[in-house]
PDB file of C-alpha atoms in Angstrom:
ATOM      1  CA  MET A   1       7.080  22.869 -13.246  1.00 84.00           C
ATOM      2  CA  TRP A   2      10.651  22.600 -13.761  1.00 89.00           C
ATOM      3  CA  ASN A   3      11.523  24.673 -16.496  1.00 91.00           C
ATOM      4  CA  LEU A   4      14.074  22.295 -18.181  1.00 95.00           C
ATOM      5  CA  ASN A   5      15.103  23.370 -22.069  1.00 96.00           C
ATOM      6  CA  TYR A   6      14.399  19.515 -23.204  1.00 97.00           C
ATOM      7  CA  ASP A   7      15.854  20.723 -26.884  1.00 97.00           C
ATOM      8  CA  SER A   8      19.355  20.893 -24.686  1.00 96.00           C
ATOM      9  CA  VAL A   9      21.460  17.708 -25.488  1.00 94.00           C
ATOM     10  CA  LYS A  10      23.652  19.438 -22.300  1.00 95.00           C
ATOM     11  CA  GLU A  11      21.053  20.042 -19.815  1.00 95.00           C
ATOM     12  CA  VAL A  12      19.713  16.763 -19.881  1.00 93.00           C
ATOM     13  CA  ILE A  13      22.433  15.146 -19.415  1.00 92.00           C
ATOM     14  CA  SER A  14      23.320  17.881 -16.803  1.00 92.00           C
ATOM     15  CA  VAL A  15      19.908  16.635 -15.030  1.00 92.00           C
ATOM     16  CA  LEU A  16      20.861  12.939 -15.244  1.00 90.00           C
ATOM     17  CA  GLU A  17      24.578  13.448 -14.794  1.00 89.00           C
ATOM     18  CA  SER A  18      23.502  15.615 -11.562  1.00 88.00           C
ATOM     19  CA  GLU A  19      20.519  12.620 -10.139  1.00 86.00           C
ATOM     20  CA  GLY A  20      22.572   9.846 -10.463  1.00 85.00           C
ATOM     21  CA  LEU A  21      21.027   8.842 -13.926  1.00 82.00           C
ATOM     22  CA  ALA A  22      22.368   6.443 -15.905  1.00 67.00           C
ATOM     23  CA  MET A  23      20.157   5.724 -19.680  1.00 58.00           C
ATOM     24  CA  SER A  24      18.962   1.835 -19.597  1.00 52.00           C
ATOM     25  CA  LYS A  25      18.906   0.142 -22.627  1.00 47.00           C
ATOM     26  CA  LYS A  26      16.716  -2.093 -20.771  1.00 48.00           C
ATOM     27  CA  PHE A  27      13.161   0.062 -21.059  1.00 48.00           C
ATOM     28  CA  GLY A  28      15.013   1.523 -24.124  1.00 56.00           C
ATOM     29  CA  GLN A  29      15.346   5.084 -22.993  1.00 72.00           C
ATOM     30  CA  ASN A  30      15.731   8.068 -25.529  1.00 87.00           C
ATOM     31  CA  PHE A  31      14.426  10.988 -25.201  1.00 93.00           C
ATOM     32  CA  LEU A  32      12.600  13.845 -27.629  1.00 95.00           C
ATOM     33  CA  ILE A  33      15.197  16.536 -28.489  1.00 96.00           C
ATOM     34  CA  ASP A  34      13.311  17.832 -30.624  1.00 97.00           C
ATOM     35  CA  HIS A  35      10.743  21.238 -30.133  1.00 97.00           C
ATOM     36  CA  ASN A  36       8.641  20.867 -33.356  1.00 98.00           C
ATOM     37  CA  ALA A  37       8.344  16.792 -33.385  1.00 98.00           C
ATOM     38  CA  ARG A  38       6.914  17.291 -29.345  1.00 98.00           C
ATOM     39  CA  GLU A  39       4.848  19.629 -30.628  1.00 98.00           C
ATOM     40  CA  SER A  40       3.549  18.019 -33.138  1.00 98.00           C
ATOM     41  CA  ILE A  41       3.125  15.195 -30.832  1.00 98.00           C
ATOM     42  CA  ARG A  42       1.246  17.319 -27.870  1.00 98.00           C
ATOM     43  CA  GLU A  43      -1.322  18.354 -30.988  1.00 98.00           C
ATOM     44  CA  LYS A  44      -2.382  15.167 -31.364  1.00 98.00           C
ATOM     45  CA  ILE A  45      -2.903  14.066 -27.775  1.00 98.00           C
ATOM     46  CA  ALA A  46      -4.395  17.581 -27.427  1.00 97.00           C
ATOM     47  CA  TYR A  47      -7.604  16.779 -29.432  1.00 94.00           C
ATOM     48  CA  LYS A  48     -10.284  18.616 -27.098  1.00 93.00           C
ATOM     49  CA  GLU A  49     -10.247  20.157 -24.672  1.00 90.00           C
ATOM     50  CA  ASN A  50     -11.624  18.808 -20.460  1.00 92.00           C
ATOM     51  CA  ILE A  51     -10.348  14.883 -21.378  1.00 96.00           C
ATOM     52  CA  SER A  52      -8.150  12.873 -18.939  1.00 97.00           C
ATOM     53  CA  ALA A  53      -4.788  11.066 -20.222  1.00 98.00           C
ATOM     54  CA  TRP A  54      -2.189   8.483 -19.500  1.00 98.00           C
ATOM     55  CA  GLU A  55       0.951   8.387 -20.037  1.00 98.00           C
ATOM     56  CA  ILE A  56       3.259   5.883 -20.272  1.00 97.00           C
ATOM     57  CA  GLY A  57       6.569   5.973 -19.538  1.00 95.00           C
ATOM     58  CA  PRO A  58       7.379   9.755 -19.293  1.00 96.00           C
ATOM     59  CA  GLY A  59      11.015   9.456 -18.766  1.00 93.00           C
ATOM     60  CA  MET A  60      11.658  13.459 -17.899  1.00 95.00           C
ATOM     61  CA  GLY A  61       8.458  14.676 -19.052  1.00 97.00           C
ATOM     62  CA  ALA A  62       9.483  16.521 -22.071  1.00 97.00           C
ATOM     63  CA  ILE A  63       5.666  15.520 -23.197  1.00 98.00           C
ATOM     64  CA  THR A  64       4.288  15.572 -20.165  1.00 98.00           C
ATOM     65  CA  SER A  65       5.270  18.937 -19.496  1.00 97.00           C
ATOM     66  CA  LEU A  66       3.920  19.916 -22.809  1.00 97.00           C
ATOM     67  CA  VAL A  67       0.132  17.793 -22.207  1.00 98.00           C
ATOM     68  CA  LEU A  68      -0.181  20.009 -18.977  1.00 97.00           C
ATOM     69  CA  ASN A  69       0.729  22.815 -20.082  1.00 96.00           C
ATOM     70  CA  SER A  70      -2.194  22.860 -22.577  1.00 96.00           C
ATOM     71  CA  GLY A  71      -4.396  21.546 -18.984  1.00 96.00           C
ATOM     72  CA  ILE A  72      -5.519  17.742 -18.443  1.00 97.00           C
ATOM     73  CA  LYS A  73      -4.698  15.984 -16.820  1.00 96.00           C
ATOM     74  CA  VAL A  74      -1.813  13.959 -16.671  1.00 98.00           C
ATOM     75  CA  LYS A  75      -1.839  10.228 -14.967  1.00 98.00           C
ATOM     76  CA  ALA A  76       1.715   9.518 -15.813  1.00 98.00           C
ATOM     77  CA  PHE A  77       3.021   5.572 -15.500  1.00 97.00           C
ATOM     78  CA  GLU A  78       6.754   4.960 -15.546  1.00 95.00           C
ATOM     79  CA  ILE A  79       8.614   1.817 -14.737  1.00 93.00           C
ATOM     80  CA  ASP A  80      12.640   3.552 -13.740  1.00 91.00           C
ATOM     81  CA  LYS A  81      12.875   4.478  -9.922  1.00 93.00           C
ATOM     82  CA  GLY A  82      15.750   7.186 -11.274  1.00 92.00           C
ATOM     83  CA  PHE A  83      12.872   8.364 -12.762  1.00 94.00           C
ATOM     84  CA  CYS A  84      10.314   7.865 -11.076  1.00 96.00           C
ATOM     85  CA  ARG A  85      12.082  10.417  -8.089  1.00 95.00           C
ATOM     86  CA  LEU A  86      13.154  13.185 -11.169  1.00 95.00           C
ATOM     87  CA  LEU A  87       9.515  13.146 -11.549  1.00 97.00           C
ATOM     88  CA  LYS A  88       7.757  13.464  -7.886  1.00 95.00           C
ATOM     89  CA  GLU A  89      10.791  16.055  -6.387  1.00 95.00           C
ATOM     90  CA  ARG A  90      11.652  17.766  -9.123  1.00 95.00           C
ATOM     91  CA  ALA A  91       9.993  17.862 -13.161  1.00 96.00           C
ATOM     92  CA  PHE A  92       6.024  17.753 -11.558  1.00 97.00           C
ATOM     93  CA  SER A  93       6.365  18.267  -7.366  1.00 96.00           C
ATOM     94  CA  ASP A  94       3.922  21.425  -7.783  1.00 95.00           C
ATOM     95  CA  GLU A  95       1.952  20.847 -10.533  1.00 97.00           C
ATOM     96  CA  ALA A  96      -1.805  19.145  -9.416  1.00 96.00           C
ATOM     97  CA  ASN A  97      -3.284  17.889 -12.835  1.00 97.00           C
ATOM     98  CA  PHE A  98       0.200  14.867 -12.413  1.00 98.00           C
ATOM     99  CA  THR A  99       0.318  11.964 -10.767  1.00 98.00           C
ATOM    100  CA  LEU A 100       2.605   9.043 -11.037  1.00 98.00           C
ATOM    101  CA  ILE A 101       1.791   5.516 -11.223  1.00 98.00           C
ATOM    102  CA  GLU A 102       5.246   3.595 -10.120  1.00 97.00           C
ATOM    103  CA  GLY A 103       6.266  -0.005 -11.574  1.00 96.00           C
ATOM    104  CA  ASP A 104       5.528  -1.676 -14.568  1.00 94.00           C
ATOM    105  CA  ALA A 105       2.832  -0.324 -16.723  1.00 94.00           C
ATOM    106  CA  LEU A 106       1.815  -3.659 -18.379  1.00 91.00           C
ATOM    107  CA  LYS A 107       0.960  -4.891 -13.874  1.00 94.00           C
ATOM    108  CA  THR A 108      -0.130  -1.346 -12.755  1.00 96.00           C
ATOM    109  CA  ILE A 109      -2.361  -0.740 -15.597  1.00 95.00           C
ATOM    110  CA  SER A 110      -4.724  -3.402 -15.585  1.00 90.00           C
ATOM    111  CA  ASP A 111      -5.314  -2.016 -11.736  1.00 92.00           C
ATOM    112  CA  GLN A 112      -6.696   1.330 -12.846  1.00 94.00           C
ATOM    113  CA  SER A 113     -10.686   1.183 -11.995  1.00 91.00           C
ATOM    114  CA  GLU A 114     -11.206   3.935 -14.958  1.00 94.00           C
ATOM    115  CA  ILE A 115     -10.366   4.558 -18.612  1.00 96.00           C
ATOM    116  CA  PRO A 116      -8.985   7.667 -19.491  1.00 98.00           C
ATOM    117  CA  ASP A 117     -10.071   9.346 -23.225  1.00 98.00           C
ATOM    118  CA  ILE A 118      -6.641   9.523 -24.350  1.00 98.00           C
ATOM    119  CA  ILE A 119      -3.309   7.366 -23.700  1.00 98.00           C
ATOM    120  CA  TYR A 120       0.106   7.972 -25.626  1.00 98.00           C
ATOM    121  CA  GLY A 121       3.429   7.369 -25.036  1.00 97.00           C
ATOM    122  CA  ASN A 122       6.795   6.869 -26.479  1.00 95.00           C
ATOM    123  CA  LEU A 123       6.966   3.244 -25.846  1.00 93.00           C
ATOM    124  CA  PRO A 124       9.787   1.702 -25.777  1.00 84.00           C
ATOM    125  CA  TYR A 125      11.312  -0.451 -28.880  1.00 79.00           C
ATOM    126  CA  ASN A 126      11.206  -3.645 -27.222  1.00 81.00           C
ATOM    127  CA  VAL A 127       8.200  -3.902 -25.878  1.00 91.00           C
ATOM    128  CA  GLY A 128       5.719  -1.241 -27.474  1.00 93.00           C
ATOM    129  CA  SER A 129       3.650  -4.022 -29.309  1.00 96.00           C
ATOM    130  CA  ILE A 130       3.391  -5.794 -26.140  1.00 96.00           C
ATOM    131  CA  ILE A 131       1.956  -2.900 -24.653  1.00 96.00           C
ATOM    132  CA  ILE A 132      -0.536  -1.931 -26.780  1.00 97.00           C
ATOM    133  CA  ALA A 133      -1.871  -5.249 -27.586  1.00 97.00           C
ATOM    134  CA  ARG A 134      -2.048  -5.837 -23.365  1.00 96.00           C
ATOM    135  CA  LEU A 135      -4.640  -2.627 -23.466  1.00 97.00           C
ATOM    136  CA  ILE A 136      -6.728  -3.746 -26.580  1.00 97.00           C
ATOM    137  CA  GLU A 137      -6.614  -7.830 -25.393  1.00 96.00           C
ATOM    138  CA  ASN A 138      -8.289  -6.166 -21.279  1.00 95.00           C
ATOM    139  CA  ASN A 139     -10.704  -3.935 -23.311  1.00 95.00           C
ATOM    140  CA  ILE A 140      -8.311  -0.676 -22.434  1.00 97.00           C
ATOM    141  CA  LEU A 141     -10.455   1.469 -25.342  1.00 98.00           C
ATOM    142  CA  PRO A 142      -9.871   4.925 -25.159  1.00 98.00           C
ATOM    143  CA  GLU A 143     -10.994   7.779 -27.802  1.00 98.00           C
ATOM    144  CA  ARG A 144      -7.836   7.688 -28.855  1.00 98.00           C
ATOM    145  CA  MET A 145      -4.229   6.275 -28.471  1.00 98.00           C
ATOM    146  CA  VAL A 146      -0.820   8.264 -29.275  1.00 98.00           C
ATOM    147  CA  TYR A 147       2.573   6.552 -29.722  1.00 98.00           C
ATOM    148  CA  THR A 148       6.070   7.291 -30.389  1.00 97.00           C
ATOM    149  CA  LEU A 149       6.738   3.734 -32.193  1.00 96.00           C
ATOM    150  CA  GLN A 150       9.575   2.228 -34.348  1.00 95.00           C
ATOM    151  CA  ARG A 151       8.422   2.267 -37.810  1.00 97.00           C
ATOM    152  CA  GLU A 152       8.210  -0.612 -38.976  1.00 96.00           C
ATOM    153  CA  VAL A 153       6.259  -1.176 -35.803  1.00 97.00           C
ATOM    154  CA  VAL A 154       3.083   1.946 -36.442  1.00 98.00           C
ATOM    155  CA  GLU A 155       3.518   0.019 -40.076  1.00 98.00           C
ATOM    156  CA  ARG A 156       3.063  -3.376 -39.143  1.00 97.00           C
ATOM    157  CA  ILE A 157       0.310  -1.511 -36.928  1.00 98.00           C
ATOM    158  CA  CYS A 158      -1.145   0.049 -40.010  1.00 98.00           C
ATOM    159  CA  ALA A 159      -1.174  -2.835 -42.336  1.00 98.00           C
ATOM    160  CA  LYS A 160      -3.897  -4.457 -44.776  1.00 98.00           C
ATOM    161  CA  GLU A 161      -4.241  -8.247 -46.020  1.00 98.00           C
ATOM    162  CA  ASN A 162      -1.584  -9.612 -49.014  1.00 97.00           C
ATOM    163  CA  SER A 163       1.082  -7.142 -47.314  1.00 97.00           C
ATOM    164  CA  ASP A 164       4.089  -8.476 -45.710  1.00 95.00           C
ATOM    165  CA  ASP A 165       3.676  -6.092 -42.550  1.00 97.00           C
ATOM    166  CA  TYR A 166      -0.609  -7.867 -42.085  1.00 98.00           C
ATOM    167  CA  SER A 167      -0.164  -9.896 -39.244  1.00 97.00           C
ATOM    168  CA  SER A 168      -2.174 -10.738 -36.297  1.00 98.00           C
ATOM    169  CA  PHE A 169      -0.801  -8.404 -34.627  1.00 98.00           C
ATOM    170  CA  SER A 170      -2.473  -5.811 -37.211  1.00 98.00           C
ATOM    171  CA  VAL A 171      -5.274  -7.499 -36.728  1.00 98.00           C
ATOM    172  CA  LEU A 172      -6.218  -7.214 -33.228  1.00 98.00           C
ATOM    173  CA  CYS A 173      -5.301  -3.495 -33.699  1.00 98.00           C
ATOM    174  CA  GLN A 174      -7.751  -2.910 -36.062  1.00 98.00           C
ATOM    175  CA  ILE A 175     -11.338  -4.508 -34.909  1.00 98.00           C
ATOM    176  CA  ASP A 176     -11.462  -1.379 -32.718  1.00 98.00           C
ATOM    177  CA  TYR A 177      -9.436   1.113 -34.079  1.00 98.00           C
ATOM    178  CA  LYS A 178      -8.895   3.366 -37.066  1.00 98.00           C
ATOM    179  CA  PRO A 179      -4.452   3.295 -37.011  1.00 98.00           C
ATOM    180  CA  THR A 180      -2.984   6.005 -39.278  1.00 98.00           C
ATOM    181  CA  LEU A 181       0.783   6.752 -39.349  1.00 98.00           C
ATOM    182  CA  SER A 182       0.834  10.551 -38.469  1.00 98.00           C
ATOM    183  CA  PHE A 183       4.440  11.544 -39.114  1.00 98.00           C
ATOM    184  CA  VAL A 184       8.096  10.169 -38.768  1.00 98.00           C
ATOM    185  CA  ILE A 185      10.408  11.621 -36.395  1.00 97.00           C
ATOM    186  CA  ARG A 186      14.472  11.196 -37.604  1.00 96.00           C
ATOM    187  CA  LYS A 187      16.792   9.214 -35.484  1.00 95.00           C
ATOM    188  CA  GLY A 188      18.790  13.284 -35.010  1.00 96.00           C
ATOM    189  CA  CYS A 189      15.483  14.141 -33.329  1.00 97.00           C
ATOM    190  CA  PHE A 190      16.379  11.643 -30.134  1.00 95.00           C
ATOM    191  CA  TYR A 191      19.116  11.299 -27.775  1.00 92.00           C
ATOM    192  CA  PRO A 192      21.281   9.130 -27.727  1.00 90.00           C
ATOM    193  CA  GLU A 193      20.777   9.026 -31.945  1.00 92.00           C
ATOM    194  CA  PRO A 194      18.448   4.893 -32.328  1.00 91.00           C
ATOM    195  CA  GLN A 195      19.436   2.779 -34.894  1.00 90.00           C
ATOM    196  CA  VAL A 196      15.656   2.799 -36.278  1.00 91.00           C
ATOM    197  CA  GLU A 197      13.336   5.229 -37.371  1.00 94.00           C
ATOM    198  CA  SER A 198      10.914   6.451 -35.271  1.00 96.00           C
ATOM    199  CA  ALA A 199       6.839   6.890 -36.209  1.00 98.00           C
ATOM    200  CA  VAL A 200       4.115   8.344 -34.489  1.00 98.00           C
ATOM    201  CA  VAL A 201       0.816   6.697 -34.854  1.00 98.00           C
ATOM    202  CA  VAL A 202      -2.950   7.698 -33.801  1.00 98.00           C
ATOM    203  CA  MET A 203      -5.142   4.797 -33.460  1.00 98.00           C
ATOM    204  CA  GLU A 204      -8.774   6.111 -33.698  1.00 98.00           C
ATOM    205  CA  LYS A 205     -11.946   4.267 -31.649  1.00 98.00           C
ATOM    206  CA  ARG A 206     -14.154   3.152 -33.828  1.00 98.00           C
ATOM    207  CA  LYS A 207     -17.876   3.956 -33.111  1.00 98.00           C
ATOM    208  CA  GLU A 208     -18.821   0.046 -33.583  1.00 98.00           C
ATOM    209  CA  SER A 209     -15.384  -2.431 -32.885  1.00 98.00           C
ATOM    210  CA  LEU A 210     -15.877  -4.994 -36.031  1.00 98.00           C
ATOM    211  CA  VAL A 211     -15.667  -7.441 -33.655  1.00 98.00           C
ATOM    212  CA  PRO A 212     -19.377  -8.259 -31.426  1.00 97.00           C
ATOM    213  CA  ASN A 213     -18.527  -8.633 -27.438  1.00 96.00           C
ATOM    214  CA  ASP A 214     -19.405 -12.115 -27.601  1.00 96.00           C
ATOM    215  CA  LEU A 215     -17.578 -13.402 -30.731  1.00 97.00           C
ATOM    216  CA  ARG A 216     -14.386 -11.269 -29.152  1.00 97.00           C
ATOM    217  CA  GLU A 217     -12.962 -13.810 -26.747  1.00 97.00           C
ATOM    218  CA  THR A 218     -12.472 -17.075 -29.834  1.00 97.00           C
ATOM    219  CA  PHE A 219     -12.118 -14.375 -32.006  1.00 98.00           C
ATOM    220  CA  LEU A 220      -8.866 -13.563 -30.565  1.00 98.00           C
ATOM    221  CA  GLU A 221      -8.196 -16.952 -30.362  1.00 98.00           C
ATOM    222  CA  VAL A 222      -8.955 -17.487 -33.417  1.00 98.00           C
ATOM    223  CA  ASN A 223      -6.470 -14.357 -34.726  1.00 98.00           C
ATOM    224  CA  ARG A 224      -3.744 -15.608 -32.269  1.00 98.00           C
ATOM    225  CA  ALA A 225      -3.821 -18.720 -34.382  1.00 98.00           C
ATOM    226  CA  LEU A 226      -4.231 -18.598 -37.572  1.00 98.00           C
ATOM    227  CA  PHE A 227      -1.002 -16.118 -38.148  1.00 98.00           C
ATOM    228  CA  SER A 228       1.303 -18.474 -35.128  1.00 97.00           C
ATOM    229  CA  GLN A 229       2.772 -20.342 -38.628  1.00 95.00           C
ATOM    230  CA  ARG A 230       2.662 -17.511 -41.102  1.00 90.00           C
ATOM    231  CA  ARG A 231       4.050 -20.195 -43.966  1.00 91.00           C
ATOM    232  CA  LYS A 232       1.151 -22.677 -42.788  1.00 97.00           C
ATOM    233  CA  THR A 233      -2.446 -23.289 -44.408  1.00 98.00           C
ATOM    234  CA  ILE A 234      -4.904 -22.090 -42.097  1.00 98.00           C
ATOM    235  CA  LYS A 235      -5.963 -24.872 -41.923  1.00 98.00           C
ATOM    236  CA  ASN A 236      -2.530 -26.340 -40.652  1.00 98.00           C
ATOM    237  CA  ASN A 237      -2.283 -22.913 -37.853  1.00 98.00           C
ATOM    238  CA  LEU A 238      -6.529 -23.874 -37.304  1.00 98.00           C
ATOM    239  CA  LYS A 239      -4.725 -28.061 -36.092  1.00 97.00           C
ATOM    240  CA  ALA A 240      -4.377 -26.024 -33.063  1.00 96.00           C
ATOM    241  CA  LEU A 241      -7.635 -24.958 -31.856  1.00 97.00           C
ATOM    242  CA  ASN A 242      -8.350 -28.874 -31.652  1.00 95.00           C
ATOM    243  CA  LEU A 243     -12.093 -28.702 -33.619  1.00 96.00           C
ATOM    244  CA  LYS A 244     -14.602 -31.368 -33.857  1.00 96.00           C
ATOM    245  CA  ASP A 245     -15.252 -30.728 -37.377  1.00 96.00           C
ATOM    246  CA  ILE A 246     -11.890 -28.027 -39.464  1.00 97.00           C
ATOM    247  CA  ASP A 247     -13.426 -29.343 -42.746  1.00 97.00           C
ATOM    248  CA  ARG A 248     -16.921 -27.609 -41.876  1.00 97.00           C
ATOM    249  CA  VAL A 249     -15.245 -24.453 -40.571  1.00 97.00           C
ATOM    250  CA  ILE A 250     -13.212 -24.189 -43.100  1.00 98.00           C
ATOM    251  CA  ALA A 251     -16.169 -24.384 -45.999  1.00 97.00           C
ATOM    252  CA  SER A 252     -18.295 -22.482 -43.904  1.00 96.00           C
ATOM    253  CA  SER A 253     -16.880 -19.379 -43.927  1.00 96.00           C
ATOM    254  CA  ASN A 254     -16.069 -19.776 -47.391  1.00 96.00           C
ATOM    255  CA  LEU A 255     -12.784 -20.717 -48.096  1.00 97.00           C
ATOM    256  CA  ALA A 256     -10.530 -23.500 -49.787  1.00 97.00           C
ATOM    257  CA  GLY A 257      -8.273 -24.569 -46.233  1.00 97.00           C
ATOM    258  CA  ASN A 258      -5.187 -23.982 -47.979  1.00 97.00           C
ATOM    259  CA  GLU A 259      -5.503 -19.476 -48.082  1.00 98.00           C
ATOM    260  CA  ARG A 260      -2.239 -18.310 -45.975  1.00 98.00           C
ATOM    261  CA  ALA A 261      -3.335 -16.127 -43.111  1.00 98.00           C
ATOM    262  CA  GLU A 262      -1.952 -13.145 -44.226  1.00 97.00           C
ATOM    263  CA  THR A 263      -5.054 -13.007 -47.195  1.00 98.00           C
ATOM    264  CA  LEU A 264      -7.558 -12.248 -44.727  1.00 98.00           C
ATOM    265  CA  SER A 265      -9.451  -9.393 -43.916  1.00 98.00           C
ATOM    266  CA  ILE A 266     -10.408  -8.757 -40.993  1.00 98.00           C
ATOM    267  CA  GLU A 267     -14.398  -8.844 -41.784  1.00 98.00           C
ATOM    268  CA  LYS A 268     -12.921 -13.127 -43.172  1.00 98.00           C
ATOM    269  CA  ILE A 269     -11.753 -13.843 -39.647  1.00 98.00           C
ATOM    270  CA  VAL A 270     -15.173 -12.468 -38.459  1.00 98.00           C
ATOM    271  CA  GLU A 271     -16.076 -15.766 -39.568  1.00 98.00           C
ATOM    272  CA  ILE A 272     -13.547 -18.142 -38.988  1.00 98.00           C
ATOM    273  CA  ALA A 273     -14.560 -17.157 -35.819  1.00 98.00           C
ATOM    274  CA  GLU A 274     -18.470 -17.243 -35.444  1.00 97.00           C
ATOM    275  CA  ALA A 275     -18.087 -21.040 -37.469  1.00 97.00           C
ATOM    276  CA  VAL A 276     -15.601 -22.062 -34.774  1.00 97.00           C
ATOM    277  CA  ASN A 277     -18.051 -20.802 -31.573  1.00 95.00           C
ATOM    278  CA  SER A 278     -20.284 -23.588 -34.370  1.00 95.00           C
ATOM    279  CA  ASP A 279     -18.293 -25.945 -33.300  1.00 94.00           C
ATOM    280  CA  LYS A 280     -17.810 -25.463 -29.576  1.00 89.00           C
ATOM    281  CA  LEU A 281     -21.685 -25.229 -30.176  1.00 87.00           C
ATOM    282  CA  SER A 282     -22.275 -28.579 -31.745  1.00 83.00           C
ATOM    283  CA  SER A 283     -22.698 -31.481 -29.983  1.00 51.00           C
TER     284      SER A 283
END
């Protein structure tokens, strides 16, 4: 393992220049140059001994090196070919506990045969929510997930009903996990400095999902439909499901139909999904 000083912007720039690597706006690359912030993230990742971990978007390996030093096996998913070369040939070429999977994580993760104890990453602002949603929708559900994201994305993940941040994404993130905004990272802790604040979210898996397995597919369908047009009523949005008797579905959920999705608890959305299932089975 190399001994790059990740706190030094000068050293980071020097490595980038020597490798001919330009930071890509396409992949949303910002490097966390604050040691205390990185160490706080490591503590959230190394929550117990002898765990396996996946890292999405290791970049130059600033968090990776700390996690490896904690004795954790890391499988890293990196899309940028230049950083893949850097990670393989310089940063962790002699590290037995490091495995690199090259390519788009949205595609390569689904090819893995096992699920780790933890998935973590400093996720690009433009695709962070998409990555998390894809994992949950595909039942890739580790014990814990720890992500650095745009603060407003973390606030959406943690939002409860009757708040402006509450959305289908909030519901999706909370059916299997209990998310917590762990701490905020100021802009100056990154190079280059982003235009938005970042935050770290810790997502602890629930002992039991809020949605039964046999209802999951319908629930996800209902969740997407309910929030598809936020200004519309739930009755209007549920029309997209082409139900046989939409009024019966709404009435059996003890709703009037003029409610907005952001007022519904996850438990209430489960009720609606159960009613939709019954509607599908009715003759």
